[in-house]
């Protein structure tokens, strides 16, 4: 028996101002997308912005439901919008931002486990990494080089 270490990894930026112009622009699109979130139950507004290979941007935001589990996260709304409308376009980057009316979100909000798994499927299929950037409302930003780097011990079709 030996101990193995398979960890998530990324880069930490002190603020959005430290990002490249492309990343900053995409993050601003994610912030903008929070404003259209339908989240009357949690008041936690998440925005996601995908930068596609042709430099178009596809946004999504969380869509809640009175039957709580019927709601959906911003990241999956965005990636399914891309996958369903532009199945042959690759995704270069995903930016995620979140704000809340309950408190200031001052920590980077990473995609939930289910979103990571969903995003991974698209990353594997396109055979190119999707960079993932995430922040809260203020403060630090995390940039991961790929979905894979955020999901150690992931499950994929090779197991089936
Ligand atoms: N949420 C997202 O949209 N993305 C995540 O990765 C985490 C959580 C949403 C779901 C729900 O509408 C609200 O945030 C509170 O959980």
PDB file of N, CA, C and O in Angstrom, residues 72-110:
ATOM      1  N   UNK A  72     -31.557  24.603 -11.519  1.00  0.00           N
ATOM      2  CA  UNK A  72     -30.301  24.239 -12.175  1.00  0.00           C
ATOM      3  C   UNK A  72     -29.234  25.313 -11.987  1.00  0.00           C
ATOM      4  O   UNK A  72     -29.537  26.495 -11.916  1.00  0.00           O
ATOM      5  N   UNK A  73     -27.984  24.855 -11.887  1.00  0.00           N
ATOM      6  CA  UNK A  73     -26.830  25.750 -11.719  1.00  0.00           C
ATOM      7  C   UNK A  73     -26.516  26.515 -13.006  1.00  0.00           C
ATOM      8  O   UNK A  73     -26.784  26.025 -14.114  1.00  0.00           O
ATOM      9  N   UNK A  74     -25.881  27.650 -12.817  1.00  0.00           N
ATOM     10  CA  UNK A  74     -25.493  28.513 -13.940  1.00  0.00           C
ATOM     11  C   UNK A  74     -24.578  27.797 -14.929  1.00  0.00           C
ATOM     12  O   UNK A  74     -24.733  27.939 -16.152  1.00  0.00           O
ATOM     13  N   UNK A  75     -23.632  27.029 -14.404  1.00  0.00           N
ATOM     14  CA  UNK A  75     -22.629  26.400 -15.277  1.00  0.00           C
ATOM     15  C   UNK A  75     -23.270  25.388 -16.222  1.00  0.00           C
ATOM     16  O   UNK A  75     -22.924  25.290 -17.389  1.00  0.00           O
ATOM     17  N   UNK A  76     -24.223  24.616 -15.686  1.00  0.00           N
ATOM     18  CA  UNK A  76     -24.859  23.626 -16.555  1.00  0.00           C
ATOM     19  C   UNK A  76     -25.832  24.277 -17.521  1.00  0.00           C
ATOM     20  O   UNK A  76     -25.979  23.832 -18.655  1.00  0.00           O
ATOM     21  N   UNK A  77     -26.500  25.339 -17.085  1.00  0.00           N
ATOM     22  CA  UNK A  77     -27.363  26.080 -18.022  1.00  0.00           C
ATOM     23  C   UNK A  77     -26.511  26.549 -19.207  1.00  0.00           C
ATOM     24  O   UNK A  77     -26.886  26.404 -20.372  1.00  0.00           O
ATOM     25  N   UNK A  78     -25.317  27.074 -18.901  1.00  0.00           N
ATOM     26  CA  UNK A  78     -24.449  27.616 -19.961  1.00  0.00           C
ATOM     27  C   UNK A  78     -23.893  26.512 -20.861  1.00  0.00           C
ATOM     28  O   UNK A  78     -23.950  26.616 -22.093  1.00  0.00           O
ATOM     29  N   UNK A  79     -23.373  25.443 -20.269  1.00  0.00           N
ATOM     30  CA  UNK A  79     -22.724  24.414 -21.102  1.00  0.00           C
ATOM     31  C   UNK A  79     -23.764  23.663 -21.928  1.00  0.00           C
ATOM     32  O   UNK A  79     -23.496  23.257 -23.065  1.00  0.00           O
ATOM     33  N   UNK A  80     -24.968  23.500 -21.398  1.00  0.00           N
ATOM     34  CA  UNK A  80     -26.000  22.816 -22.187  1.00  0.00           C
ATOM     35  C   UNK A  80     -26.533  23.728 -23.290  1.00  0.00           C
ATOM     36  O   UNK A  80     -26.951  23.247 -24.355  1.00  0.00           O
ATOM     37  N   UNK A  81     -26.524  25.010 -23.028  1.00  0.00           N
ATOM     38  CA  UNK A  81     -26.891  25.960 -24.092  1.00  0.00           C
ATOM     39  C   UNK A  81     -25.882  25.837 -25.234  1.00  0.00           C
ATOM     40  O   UNK A  81     -26.254  25.757 -26.410  1.00  0.00           O
ATOM     41  N   UNK A  82     -24.605  25.789 -24.875  1.00  0.00           N
ATOM     42  CA  UNK A  82     -23.556  25.643 -25.896  1.00  0.00           C
ATOM     43  C   UNK A  82     -23.675  24.295 -26.595  1.00  0.00           C
ATOM     44  O   UNK A  82     -23.669  24.218 -27.830  1.00  0.00           O
ATOM     45  N   UNK A  83     -23.810  23.228 -25.809  1.00  0.00           N
ATOM     46  CA  UNK A  83     -23.847  21.887 -26.386  1.00  0.00           C
ATOM     47  C   UNK A  83     -25.054  21.650 -27.274  1.00  0.00           C
ATOM     48  O   UNK A  83     -24.977  20.931 -28.268  1.00  0.00           O
ATOM     49  N   UNK A  84     -26.174  22.260 -26.909  1.00  0.00           N
ATOM     50  CA  UNK A  84     -27.398  22.019 -27.673  1.00  0.00           C
ATOM     51  C   UNK A  84     -27.496  22.896 -28.915  1.00  0.00           C
ATOM     52  O   UNK A  84     -28.075  22.501 -29.916  1.00  0.00           O
ATOM     53  N   UNK A  85     -26.900  24.091 -28.855  1.00  0.00           N
ATOM     54  CA  UNK A  85     -26.988  24.998 -30.002  1.00  0.00           C
ATOM     55  C   UNK A  85     -25.792  24.889 -30.939  1.00  0.00           C
ATOM     56  O   UNK A  85     -25.923  25.085 -32.142  1.00  0.00           O
ATOM     57  N   UNK A  86     -24.620  24.630 -30.363  1.00  0.00           N
ATOM     58  CA  UNK A  86     -23.384  24.618 -31.161  1.00  0.00           C
ATOM     59  C   UNK A  86     -22.563  23.376 -30.818  1.00  0.00           C
ATOM     60  O   UNK A  86     -21.470  23.474 -30.258  1.00  0.00           O
ATOM     61  N   UNK A  87     -23.085  22.195 -31.154  1.00  0.00           N
ATOM     62  CA  UNK A  87     -22.430  20.966 -30.729  1.00  0.00           C
ATOM     63  C   UNK A  87     -21.004  20.793 -31.258  1.00  0.00           C
ATOM     64  O   UNK A  87     -20.229  20.044 -30.673  1.00  0.00           O
ATOM     65  N   UNK A  88     -20.677  21.482 -32.336  1.00  0.00           N
ATOM     66  CA  UNK A  88     -19.328  21.294 -32.907  1.00  0.00           C
ATOM     67  C   UNK A  88     -18.352  22.412 -32.555  1.00  0.00           C
ATOM     68  O   UNK A  88     -17.214  22.410 -33.007  1.00  0.00           O
ATOM     69  N   UNK A  89     -18.810  23.369 -31.769  1.00  0.00           N
ATOM     70  CA  UNK A  89     -17.908  24.464 -31.379  1.00  0.00           C
ATOM     71  C   UNK A  89     -17.207  24.124 -30.071  1.00  0.00           C
ATOM     72  O   UNK A  89     -17.863  23.735 -29.100  1.00  0.00           O
ATOM     73  N   UNK A  90     -15.898  24.319 -30.043  1.00  0.00           N
ATOM     74  CA  UNK A  90     -15.164  24.042 -28.806  1.00  0.00           C
ATOM     75  C   UNK A  90     -15.304  25.206 -27.828  1.00  0.00           C
ATOM     76  O   UNK A  90     -15.479  26.357 -28.230  1.00  0.00           O
ATOM     77  N   UNK A  91     -15.179  24.870 -26.563  1.00  0.00           N
ATOM     78  CA  UNK A  91     -15.231  25.871 -25.502  1.00  0.00           C
ATOM     79  C   UNK A  91     -13.804  26.131 -25.024  1.00  0.00           C
ATOM     80  O   UNK A  91     -13.085  25.189 -24.687  1.00  0.00           O
ATOM     81  N   UNK A  92     -13.408  27.392 -25.040  1.00  0.00           N
ATOM     82  CA  UNK A  92     -12.034  27.711 -24.601  1.00  0.00           C
ATOM     83  C   UNK A  92     -11.971  27.961 -23.090  1.00  0.00           C
ATOM     84  O   UNK A  92     -11.066  27.517 -22.417  1.00  0.00           O
ATOM     85  N   UNK A  93     -12.922  28.741 -22.596  1.00  0.00           N
ATOM     86  CA  UNK A  93     -12.871  29.151 -21.189  1.00  0.00           C
ATOM     87  C   UNK A  93     -14.272  29.244 -20.607  1.00  0.00           C
ATOM     88  O   UNK A  93     -15.230  29.519 -21.330  1.00  0.00           O
ATOM     89  N   UNK A  94     -14.319  29.094 -19.304  1.00  0.00           N
ATOM     90  CA  UNK A  94     -15.561  29.319 -18.547  1.00  0.00           C
ATOM     91  C   UNK A  94     -15.224  30.248 -17.381  1.00  0.00           C
ATOM     92  O   UNK A  94     -14.271  29.991 -16.641  1.00  0.00           O
ATOM     93  N   UNK A  95     -15.991  31.321 -17.242  1.00  0.00           N
ATOM     94  CA  UNK A  95     -15.840  32.205 -16.078  1.00  0.00           C
ATOM     95  C   UNK A  95     -17.114  32.137 -15.251  1.00  0.00           C
ATOM     96  O   UNK A  95     -18.221  32.063 -15.797  1.00  0.00           O
ATOM     97  N   UNK A  96     -16.947  32.136 -13.934  1.00  0.00           N
ATOM     98  CA  UNK A  96     -18.074  32.020 -13.002  1.00  0.00           C
ATOM     99  C   UNK A  96     -17.967  33.141 -11.965  1.00  0.00           C
ATOM    100  O   UNK A  96     -16.886  33.389 -11.416  1.00  0.00           O
ATOM    101  N   UNK A  97     -19.101  33.787 -11.689  1.00  0.00           N
ATOM    102  CA  UNK A  97     -19.138  34.817 -10.648  1.00  0.00           C
ATOM    103  C   UNK A  97     -20.417  34.636  -9.845  1.00  0.00           C
ATOM    104  O   UNK A  97     -21.390  34.050 -10.347  1.00  0.00           O
ATOM    105  N   UNK A  98     -20.433  35.106  -8.611  1.00  0.00           N
ATOM    106  CA  UNK A  98     -21.638  34.962  -7.786  1.00  0.00           C
ATOM    107  C   UNK A  98     -21.816  36.171  -6.876  1.00  0.00           C
ATOM    108  O   UNK A  98     -20.838  36.722  -6.354  1.00  0.00           O
ATOM    109  N   UNK A  99     -23.066  36.564  -6.715  1.00  0.00           N
ATOM    110  CA  UNK A  99     -23.396  37.593  -5.722  1.00  0.00           C
ATOM    111  C   UNK A  99     -24.604  37.111  -4.920  1.00  0.00           C
ATOM    112  O   UNK A  99     -25.362  36.261  -5.384  1.00  0.00           O
ATOM    113  N   UNK A 100     -24.756  37.657  -3.737  1.00  0.00           N
ATOM    114  CA  UNK A 100     -25.877  37.262  -2.898  1.00  0.00           C
ATOM    115  C   UNK A 100     -26.482  38.495  -2.273  1.00  0.00           C
ATOM    116  O   UNK A 100     -25.763  39.449  -1.946  1.00  0.00           O
ATOM    117  N   UNK A 101     -27.802  38.471  -2.106  1.00  0.00           N
ATOM    118  CA  UNK A 101     -28.424  39.599  -1.412  1.00  0.00           C
ATOM    119  C   UNK A 101     -28.339  39.386   0.100  1.00  0.00           C
ATOM    120  O   UNK A 101     -28.653  40.282   0.874  1.00  0.00           O
ATOM    121  N   UNK A 102     -27.911  38.202   0.537  1.00  0.00           N
ATOM    122  CA  UNK A 102     -27.821  37.910   1.975  1.00  0.00           C
ATOM    123  C   UNK A 102     -26.499  38.362   2.584  1.00  0.00           C
ATOM    124  O   UNK A 102     -26.442  38.762   3.744  1.00  0.00           O
ATOM    125  N   UNK A 103     -25.428  38.247   1.817  1.00  0.00           N
ATOM    126  CA  UNK A 103     -24.108  38.637   2.330  1.00  0.00           C
ATOM    127  C   UNK A 103     -23.159  38.858   1.169  1.00  0.00           C
ATOM    128  O   UNK A 103     -23.440  38.446   0.041  1.00  0.00           O
ATOM    129  N   UNK A 104     -22.040  39.508   1.459  1.00  0.00           N
ATOM    130  CA  UNK A 104     -21.048  39.728   0.410  1.00  0.00           C
ATOM    131  C   UNK A 104     -20.286  38.431   0.168  1.00  0.00           C
ATOM    132  O   UNK A 104     -19.714  37.861   1.110  1.00  0.00           O
ATOM    133  N   UNK A 105     -20.299  37.985  -1.072  1.00  0.00           N
ATOM    134  CA  UNK A 105     -19.579  36.753  -1.414  1.00  0.00           C
ATOM    135  C   UNK A 105     -18.118  37.138  -1.671  1.00  0.00           C
ATOM    136  O   UNK A 105     -17.778  37.680  -2.721  1.00  0.00           O
ATOM    137  N   UNK A 106     -17.256  36.883  -0.680  1.00  0.00           N
ATOM    138  CA  UNK A 106     -15.868  37.349  -0.777  1.00  0.00           C
ATOM    139  C   UNK A 106     -14.870  36.214  -1.007  1.00  0.00           C
ATOM    140  O   UNK A 106     -13.668  36.399  -0.869  1.00  0.00           O
ATOM    141  N   UNK A 107     -15.419  35.024  -1.353  1.00  0.00           N
ATOM    142  CA  UNK A 107     -14.534  33.896  -1.683  1.00  0.00           C
ATOM    143  C   UNK A 107     -14.869  33.419  -3.092  1.00  0.00           C
ATOM    144  O   UNK A 107     -16.031  33.503  -3.516  1.00  0.00           O
ATOM    145  N   UNK A 108     -13.878  32.914  -3.812  1.00  0.00           N
ATOM    146  CA  UNK A 108     -14.174  32.381  -5.153  1.00  0.00           C
ATOM    147  C   UNK A 108     -15.163  31.228  -5.068  1.00  0.00           C
ATOM    148  O   UNK A 108     -15.022  30.341  -4.226  1.00  0.00           O
ATOM    149  N   UNK A 109     -16.176  31.264  -5.921  1.00  0.00           N
ATOM    150  CA  UNK A 109     -17.219  30.231  -5.913  1.00  0.00           C
ATOM    151  C   UNK A 109     -16.952  29.243  -7.050  1.00  0.00           C
ATOM    152  O   UNK A 109     -17.194  29.527  -8.226  1.00  0.00           O
ATOM    153  N   UNK A 110     -16.422  28.100  -6.671  1.00  0.00           N
ATOM    154  CA  UNK A 110     -16.109  27.081  -7.672  1.00  0.00           C
ATOM    155  C   UNK A 110     -17.355  26.340  -8.107  1.00  0.00           C
ATOM    156  O   UNK A 110     -18.364  26.326  -7.393  1.00  0.00           O
TER     157      UNK A 110
END
